Short mmCIF file of C-alpha atoms and ligand atoms in Angstrom, two decimals:
data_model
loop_
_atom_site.label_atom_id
_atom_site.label_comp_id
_atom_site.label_asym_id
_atom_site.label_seq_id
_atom_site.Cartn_x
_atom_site.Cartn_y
_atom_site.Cartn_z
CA UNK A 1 -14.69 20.24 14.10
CA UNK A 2 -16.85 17.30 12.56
CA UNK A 3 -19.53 16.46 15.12
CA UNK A 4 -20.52 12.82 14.66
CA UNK A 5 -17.77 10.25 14.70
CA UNK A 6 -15.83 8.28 11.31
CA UNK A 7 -12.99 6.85 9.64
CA UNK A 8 -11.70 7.42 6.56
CA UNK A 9 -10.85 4.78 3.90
CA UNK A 10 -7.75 5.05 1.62
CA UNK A 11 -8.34 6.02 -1.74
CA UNK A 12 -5.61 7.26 -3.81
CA UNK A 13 -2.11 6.69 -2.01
CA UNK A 14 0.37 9.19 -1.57
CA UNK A 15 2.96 7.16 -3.90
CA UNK A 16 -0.03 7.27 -6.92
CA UNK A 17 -0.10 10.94 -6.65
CA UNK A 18 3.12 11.63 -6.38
CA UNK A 19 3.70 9.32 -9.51
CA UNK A 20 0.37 11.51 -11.08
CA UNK A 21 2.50 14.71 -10.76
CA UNK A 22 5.22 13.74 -12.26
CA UNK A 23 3.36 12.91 -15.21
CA UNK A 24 1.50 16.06 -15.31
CA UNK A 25 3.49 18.39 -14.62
CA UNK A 26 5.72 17.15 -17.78
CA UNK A 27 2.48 17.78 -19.88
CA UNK A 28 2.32 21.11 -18.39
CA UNK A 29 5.61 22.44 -19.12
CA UNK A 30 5.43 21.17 -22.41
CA UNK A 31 2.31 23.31 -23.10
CA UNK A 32 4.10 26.37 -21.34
CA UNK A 33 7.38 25.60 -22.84
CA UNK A 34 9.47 28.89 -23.29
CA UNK A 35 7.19 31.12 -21.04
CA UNK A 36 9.14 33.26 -18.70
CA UNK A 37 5.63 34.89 -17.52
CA UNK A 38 3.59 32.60 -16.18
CA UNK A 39 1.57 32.51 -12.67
CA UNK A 40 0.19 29.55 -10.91
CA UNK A 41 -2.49 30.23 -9.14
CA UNK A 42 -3.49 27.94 -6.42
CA UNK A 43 -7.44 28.09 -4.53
CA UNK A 44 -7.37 27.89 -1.37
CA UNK A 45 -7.51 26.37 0.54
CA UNK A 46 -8.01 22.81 -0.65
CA UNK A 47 -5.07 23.19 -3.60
CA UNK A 48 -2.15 24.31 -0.94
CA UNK A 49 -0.25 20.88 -0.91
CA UNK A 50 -1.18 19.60 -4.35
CA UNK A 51 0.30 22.86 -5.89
CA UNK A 52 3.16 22.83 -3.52
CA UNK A 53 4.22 19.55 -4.57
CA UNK A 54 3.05 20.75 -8.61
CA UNK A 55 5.21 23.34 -8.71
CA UNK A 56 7.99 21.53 -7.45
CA UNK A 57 8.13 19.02 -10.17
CA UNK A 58 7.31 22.05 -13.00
CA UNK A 59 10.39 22.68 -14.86
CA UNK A 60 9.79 26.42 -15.60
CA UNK A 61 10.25 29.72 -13.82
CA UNK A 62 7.36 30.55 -12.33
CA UNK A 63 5.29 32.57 -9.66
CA UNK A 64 2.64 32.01 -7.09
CA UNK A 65 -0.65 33.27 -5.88
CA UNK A 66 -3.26 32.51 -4.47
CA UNK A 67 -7.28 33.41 -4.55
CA UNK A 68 -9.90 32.10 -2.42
CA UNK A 69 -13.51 31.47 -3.07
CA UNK A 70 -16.64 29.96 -0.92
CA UNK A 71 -18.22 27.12 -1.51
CA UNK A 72 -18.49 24.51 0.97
CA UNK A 73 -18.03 26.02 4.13
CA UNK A 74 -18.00 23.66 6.87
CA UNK A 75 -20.56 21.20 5.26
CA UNK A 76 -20.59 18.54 2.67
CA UNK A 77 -22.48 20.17 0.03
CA UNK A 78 -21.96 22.78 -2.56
CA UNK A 79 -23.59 26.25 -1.96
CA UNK A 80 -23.48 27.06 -6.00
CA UNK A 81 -23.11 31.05 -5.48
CA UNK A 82 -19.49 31.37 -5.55
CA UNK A 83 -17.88 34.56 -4.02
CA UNK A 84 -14.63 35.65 -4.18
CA UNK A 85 -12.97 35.95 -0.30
CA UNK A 86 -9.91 36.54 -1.23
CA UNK A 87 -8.67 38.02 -4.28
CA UNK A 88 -5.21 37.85 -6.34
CA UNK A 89 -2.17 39.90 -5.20
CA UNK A 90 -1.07 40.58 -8.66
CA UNK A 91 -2.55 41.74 -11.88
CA UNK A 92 -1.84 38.91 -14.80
CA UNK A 93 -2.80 40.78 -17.58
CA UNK A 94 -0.68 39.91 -20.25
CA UNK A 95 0.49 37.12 -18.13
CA UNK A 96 0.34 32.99 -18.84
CA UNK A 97 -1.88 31.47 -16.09
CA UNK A 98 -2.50 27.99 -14.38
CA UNK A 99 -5.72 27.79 -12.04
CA UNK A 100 -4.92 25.22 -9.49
CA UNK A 101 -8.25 23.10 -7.94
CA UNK A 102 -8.50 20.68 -5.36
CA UNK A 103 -11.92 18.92 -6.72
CA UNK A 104 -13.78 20.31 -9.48
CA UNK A 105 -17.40 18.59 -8.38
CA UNK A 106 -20.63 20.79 -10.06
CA UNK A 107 -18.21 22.83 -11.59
CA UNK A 108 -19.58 26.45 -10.03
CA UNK A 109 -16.08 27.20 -8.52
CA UNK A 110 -13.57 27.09 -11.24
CA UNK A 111 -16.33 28.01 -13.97
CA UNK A 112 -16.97 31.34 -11.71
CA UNK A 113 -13.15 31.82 -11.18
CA UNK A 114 -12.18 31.46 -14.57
CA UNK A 115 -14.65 33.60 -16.22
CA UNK A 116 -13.58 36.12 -13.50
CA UNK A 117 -9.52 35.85 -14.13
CA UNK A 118 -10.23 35.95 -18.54
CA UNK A 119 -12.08 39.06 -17.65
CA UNK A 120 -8.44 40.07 -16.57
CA UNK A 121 -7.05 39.73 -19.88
CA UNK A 122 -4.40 37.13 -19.57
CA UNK A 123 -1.91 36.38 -22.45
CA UNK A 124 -3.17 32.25 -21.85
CA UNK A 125 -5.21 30.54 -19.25
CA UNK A 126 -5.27 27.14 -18.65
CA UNK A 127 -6.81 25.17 -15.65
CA UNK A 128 -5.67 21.75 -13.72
CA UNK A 129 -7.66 20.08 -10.84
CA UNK A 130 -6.17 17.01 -9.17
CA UNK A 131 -9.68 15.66 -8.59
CA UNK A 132 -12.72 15.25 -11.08
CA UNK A 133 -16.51 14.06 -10.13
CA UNK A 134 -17.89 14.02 -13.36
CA UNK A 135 -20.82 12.62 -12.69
CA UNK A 136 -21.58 15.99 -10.13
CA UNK A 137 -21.27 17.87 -12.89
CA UNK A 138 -24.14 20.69 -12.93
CA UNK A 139 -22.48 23.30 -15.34
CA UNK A 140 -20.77 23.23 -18.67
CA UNK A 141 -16.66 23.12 -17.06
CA UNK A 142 -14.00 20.93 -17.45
CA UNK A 143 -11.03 21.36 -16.46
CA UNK A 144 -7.87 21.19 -18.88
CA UNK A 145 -5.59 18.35 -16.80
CA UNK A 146 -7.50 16.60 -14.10
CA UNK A 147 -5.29 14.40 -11.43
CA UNK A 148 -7.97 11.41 -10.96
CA UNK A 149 -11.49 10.64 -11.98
CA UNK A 150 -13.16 10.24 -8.66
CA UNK A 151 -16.58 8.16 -7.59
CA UNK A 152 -19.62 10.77 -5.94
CA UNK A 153 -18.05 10.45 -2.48
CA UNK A 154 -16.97 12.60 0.12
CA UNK A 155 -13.06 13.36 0.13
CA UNK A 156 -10.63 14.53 2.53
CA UNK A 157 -6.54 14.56 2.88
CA UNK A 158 -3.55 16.07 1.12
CA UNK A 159 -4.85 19.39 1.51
CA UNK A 160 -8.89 18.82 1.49
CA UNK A 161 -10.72 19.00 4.82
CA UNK A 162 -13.76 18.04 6.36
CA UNK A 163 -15.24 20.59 8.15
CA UNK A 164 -11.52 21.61 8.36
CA UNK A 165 -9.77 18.75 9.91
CA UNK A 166 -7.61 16.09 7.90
CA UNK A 167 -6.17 18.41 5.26
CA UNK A 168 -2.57 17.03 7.15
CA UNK A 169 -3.11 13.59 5.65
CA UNK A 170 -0.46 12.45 3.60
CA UNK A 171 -3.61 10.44 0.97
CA UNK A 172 -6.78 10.87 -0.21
CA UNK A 173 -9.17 9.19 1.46
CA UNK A 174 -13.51 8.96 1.86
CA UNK A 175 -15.25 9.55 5.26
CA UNK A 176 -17.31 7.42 6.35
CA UNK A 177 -19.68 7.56 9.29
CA UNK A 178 -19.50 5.10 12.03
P1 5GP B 201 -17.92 22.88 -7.19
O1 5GP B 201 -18.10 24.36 -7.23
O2 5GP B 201 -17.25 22.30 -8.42
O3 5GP B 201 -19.19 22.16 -6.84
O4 5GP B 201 -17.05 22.57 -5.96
C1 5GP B 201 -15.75 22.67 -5.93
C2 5GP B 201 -15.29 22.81 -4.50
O5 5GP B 201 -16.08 22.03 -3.60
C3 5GP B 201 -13.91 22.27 -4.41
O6 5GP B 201 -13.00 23.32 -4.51
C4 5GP B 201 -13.87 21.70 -3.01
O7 5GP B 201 -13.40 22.69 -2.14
C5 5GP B 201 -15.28 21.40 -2.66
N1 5GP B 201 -15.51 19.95 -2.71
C6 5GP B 201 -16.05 19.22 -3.69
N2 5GP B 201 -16.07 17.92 -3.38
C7 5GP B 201 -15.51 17.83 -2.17
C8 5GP B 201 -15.20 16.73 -1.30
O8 5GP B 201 -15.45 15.55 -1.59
N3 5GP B 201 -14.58 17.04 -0.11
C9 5GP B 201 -14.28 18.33 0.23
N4 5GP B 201 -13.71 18.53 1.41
N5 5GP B 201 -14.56 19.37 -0.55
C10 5GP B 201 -15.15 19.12 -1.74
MG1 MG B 202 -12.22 24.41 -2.97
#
Protein backbone atom coordinates (compact mmCIF):
# COMPACT_ATOMS: atom_id res chain seq x y z
CA UNK A 1 0.00 0.00 0.00
CA UNK A 2 1.46 3.54 -1.00
CA UNK A 3 2.24 5.35 2.24
CA UNK A 4 2.01 9.09 1.61
CA UNK A 5 -1.16 10.40 0.07
CA UNK A 6 -1.94 11.47 -4.10
CA UNK A 7 -4.03 11.69 -7.01
CA UNK A 8 -3.53 10.66 -10.19
CA UNK A 9 -3.97 12.76 -13.38
CA UNK A 10 -5.43 11.31 -16.64
CA UNK A 11 -3.10 10.64 -19.24
CA UNK A 12 -4.01 8.45 -22.01
CA UNK A 13 -7.91 7.62 -21.93
CA UNK A 14 -9.30 4.36 -22.11
CA UNK A 15 -11.10 5.23 -25.61
CA UNK A 16 -7.25 6.28 -27.07
CA UNK A 17 -6.04 2.92 -26.17
CA UNK A 18 -8.59 1.04 -27.13
CA UNK A 19 -8.48 2.94 -30.56
CA UNK A 20 -4.27 2.20 -30.24
CA UNK A 21 -5.07 -1.57 -30.27
CA UNK A 22 -6.98 -1.72 -32.89
CA UNK A 23 -4.42 -0.25 -34.91
CA UNK A 24 -1.75 -2.44 -33.70
CA UNK A 25 -2.89 -5.35 -33.49
CA UNK A 26 -3.77 -5.07 -37.45
CA UNK A 27 0.07 -4.41 -37.90
CA UNK A 28 0.68 -7.42 -35.92
CA UNK A 29 -1.26 -9.91 -37.69
CA UNK A 30 -0.08 -8.67 -40.79
CA UNK A 31 3.54 -9.45 -39.76
CA UNK A 32 2.33 -12.96 -38.39
CA UNK A 33 0.02 -13.52 -41.20
CA UNK A 34 -0.37 -17.36 -41.89
CA UNK A 35 1.28 -18.53 -38.56
CA UNK A 36 -0.63 -21.25 -36.90
CA UNK A 37 2.31 -21.40 -34.11
CA UNK A 38 2.61 -18.51 -32.48
CA UNK A 39 2.69 -17.64 -28.53
CA UNK A 40 2.03 -14.37 -26.89
CA UNK A 41 3.69 -13.96 -24.09
CA UNK A 42 2.52 -11.46 -21.64
CA UNK A 43 4.99 -10.08 -18.30
CA UNK A 44 3.46 -9.91 -15.54
CA UNK A 45 2.20 -8.45 -14.03
CA UNK A 46 1.92 -4.98 -15.51
CA UNK A 47 0.93 -6.47 -19.28
CA UNK A 48 -2.28 -8.62 -17.91
CA UNK A 49 -5.04 -6.19 -19.25
CA UNK A 50 -3.19 -4.66 -22.17
CA UNK A 51 -2.60 -8.23 -23.59
CA UNK A 52 -6.04 -9.30 -22.65
CA UNK A 53 -7.57 -6.69 -24.59
CA UNK A 54 -4.39 -7.35 -27.52
CA UNK A 55 -5.25 -10.57 -28.04
CA UNK A 56 -8.73 -9.97 -28.37
CA UNK A 57 -8.50 -7.71 -31.30
CA UNK A 58 -5.51 -10.20 -32.98
CA UNK A 59 -7.02 -11.97 -35.80
CA UNK A 60 -4.90 -15.19 -35.57
CA UNK A 61 -4.93 -18.41 -33.59
CA UNK A 62 -2.93 -18.06 -30.93
CA UNK A 63 -1.71 -19.12 -27.34
CA UNK A 64 -0.85 -17.58 -24.04
CA UNK A 65 1.77 -17.47 -21.40
CA UNK A 66 3.03 -15.76 -19.19
CA UNK A 67 6.70 -15.04 -17.47
CA UNK A 68 7.47 -12.82 -14.71
CA UNK A 69 10.53 -10.85 -13.93
CA UNK A 70 11.64 -8.24 -10.98
CA UNK A 71 12.23 -5.02 -11.35
CA UNK A 72 10.45 -2.50 -9.47
CA UNK A 73 9.19 -4.07 -6.57
CA UNK A 74 7.13 -1.89 -4.53
CA UNK A 75 9.11 1.36 -5.35
CA UNK A 76 9.37 3.82 -8.11
CA UNK A 77 12.67 3.04 -9.42
CA UNK A 78 14.29 0.43 -11.51
CA UNK A 79 16.57 -2.14 -9.70
CA UNK A 80 18.56 -2.94 -13.23
CA UNK A 81 19.39 -6.77 -12.23
CA UNK A 82 16.55 -8.45 -13.71
CA UNK A 83 15.63 -12.02 -12.46
CA UNK A 84 13.38 -14.27 -13.74
CA UNK A 85 10.39 -15.19 -10.89
CA UNK A 86 8.48 -16.91 -12.87
CA UNK A 87 9.32 -18.76 -15.86
CA UNK A 88 7.32 -19.94 -19.15
CA UNK A 89 5.00 -23.01 -19.02
CA UNK A 90 5.87 -24.06 -22.45
CA UNK A 91 8.93 -24.57 -24.53
CA UNK A 92 8.66 -22.24 -27.92
CA UNK A 93 11.33 -23.59 -29.70
CA UNK A 94 10.47 -23.61 -33.12
CA UNK A 95 7.60 -21.48 -32.18
CA UNK A 96 6.62 -17.62 -33.46
CA UNK A 97 6.70 -15.36 -30.36
CA UNK A 98 5.26 -11.90 -29.17
CA UNK A 99 6.81 -10.47 -25.78
CA UNK A 100 4.12 -8.40 -24.27
CA UNK A 101 5.46 -5.16 -21.89
CA UNK A 102 3.69 -2.82 -19.89
CA UNK A 103 6.51 0.12 -20.01
CA UNK A 104 9.75 -0.46 -21.49
CA UNK A 105 11.67 2.53 -19.31
CA UNK A 106 15.84 1.74 -19.12
CA UNK A 107 15.23 -1.08 -21.12
CA UNK A 108 16.91 -3.88 -18.54
CA UNK A 109 13.61 -5.93 -18.49
CA UNK A 110 12.70 -6.80 -21.97
CA UNK A 111 16.51 -6.59 -23.13
CA UNK A 112 17.18 -9.41 -20.27
CA UNK A 113 13.95 -11.32 -21.27
CA UNK A 114 14.54 -11.38 -24.78
CA UNK A 115 18.05 -12.39 -24.87
CA UNK A 116 16.82 -15.13 -22.44
CA UNK A 117 13.66 -16.44 -24.70
CA UNK A 118 16.24 -16.27 -28.35
CA UNK A 119 18.44 -18.42 -26.26
CA UNK A 120 15.30 -20.76 -26.61
CA UNK A 121 15.51 -20.99 -30.20
CA UNK A 122 12.28 -19.60 -31.46
CA UNK A 123 11.24 -19.88 -35.19
CA UNK A 124 10.60 -15.58 -34.84
CA UNK A 125 10.54 -13.22 -31.98
CA UNK A 126 9.15 -10.06 -32.00
CA UNK A 127 8.41 -7.64 -29.02
CA UNK A 128 5.43 -4.91 -28.35
CA UNK A 129 5.22 -2.60 -25.25
CA UNK A 130 2.19 -0.35 -24.89
CA UNK A 131 4.37 2.25 -23.16
CA UNK A 132 7.84 3.80 -24.23
CA UNK A 133 10.15 6.36 -22.03
CA UNK A 134 12.71 6.92 -24.36
CA UNK A 135 14.35 9.35 -22.80
CA UNK A 136 15.00 6.53 -19.61
CA UNK A 137 16.62 4.68 -21.89
CA UNK A 138 19.98 3.18 -20.26
CA UNK A 139 20.58 0.13 -22.66
CA UNK A 140 20.62 -0.47 -26.34
CA UNK A 141 16.48 -1.95 -26.61
CA UNK A 142 13.69 -0.95 -28.43
CA UNK A 143 10.95 -2.50 -28.68
CA UNK A 144 9.35 -3.56 -32.17
CA UNK A 145 5.56 -1.82 -31.74
CA UNK A 146 5.34 0.54 -28.83
CA UNK A 147 1.57 1.72 -27.72
CA UNK A 148 2.54 5.51 -26.72
CA UNK A 149 5.64 7.58 -26.33
CA UNK A 150 5.40 8.60 -22.74
CA UNK A 151 7.05 11.83 -20.74
CA UNK A 152 9.72 10.61 -17.57
CA UNK A 153 6.78 10.30 -15.17
CA UNK A 154 5.47 7.90 -12.90
CA UNK A 155 2.49 5.70 -14.37
CA UNK A 156 -0.18 3.68 -13.01
CA UNK A 157 -3.71 2.07 -14.37
CA UNK A 158 -4.87 -0.47 -16.91
CA UNK A 159 -2.83 -3.03 -15.46
CA UNK A 160 0.32 -0.95 -13.91
CA UNK A 161 0.42 -0.40 -10.16
CA UNK A 162 1.92 1.66 -7.69
CA UNK A 163 3.22 -0.12 -5.04
CA UNK A 164 0.40 -2.50 -6.20
CA UNK A 165 -2.72 -0.53 -6.03
CA UNK A 166 -4.53 1.08 -9.17
CA UNK A 167 -3.75 -1.62 -11.72
CA UNK A 168 -8.04 -1.72 -11.75
CA UNK A 169 -8.11 1.65 -13.46
CA UNK A 170 -9.78 1.68 -16.58
CA UNK A 171 -6.70 4.75 -17.99
CA UNK A 172 -3.41 5.56 -17.68
CA UNK A 173 -2.75 8.04 -15.49
CA UNK A 174 0.58 9.93 -13.39
CA UNK A 175 0.71 10.06 -9.54
CA UNK A 176 1.19 12.83 -8.09
CA UNK A 177 1.90 13.62 -4.45
CA UNK A 178 -0.32 15.82 -2.49
P1 LIG B 1 13.05 -1.23 -17.29
O1 LIG B 1 13.72 -2.52 -17.00
O2 LIG B 1 12.84 -0.96 -18.77
O3 LIG B 1 13.70 -0.07 -16.58
O4 LIG B 1 11.68 -1.28 -16.60
C1 LIG B 1 10.62 -1.87 -17.09
C2 LIG B 1 9.65 -2.17 -15.97
O5 LIG B 1 9.63 -1.15 -14.97
C3 LIG B 1 8.28 -2.21 -16.55
O6 LIG B 1 7.94 -3.53 -16.83
C4 LIG B 1 7.43 -1.69 -15.41
O7 LIG B 1 7.00 -2.79 -14.65
C5 LIG B 1 8.34 -0.88 -14.57
N1 LIG B 1 8.05 0.55 -14.77
C6 LIG B 1 8.69 1.44 -15.56
N2 LIG B 1 8.11 2.64 -15.50
C7 LIG B 1 7.08 2.51 -14.65
C8 LIG B 1 6.06 3.41 -14.19
O8 LIG B 1 5.99 4.60 -14.55
N3 LIG B 1 5.13 2.89 -13.33
C9 LIG B 1 5.17 1.58 -12.92
N4 LIG B 1 4.25 1.17 -12.06
N5 LIG B 1 6.10 0.72 -13.33
C10 LIG B 1 7.04 1.18 -14.19
MG1 LIG C 1 6.99 -4.83 -15.58
Amino acid sequence: MPERPYVIDELISAKTIAARIEDLSREIAEEFAGTDKLIVVGLLRGSFVFIADLVRELDLPIEVDFLEASSYGDGMESSREVRILKDLRGAIEGRDVLVVEDIVDTGYTLKHVSGLLRARKPARMKTIALLNKQVRREVDFNADWVGFEIPDEFVVGYGIDFAQRNRDLPYIGTVRFT
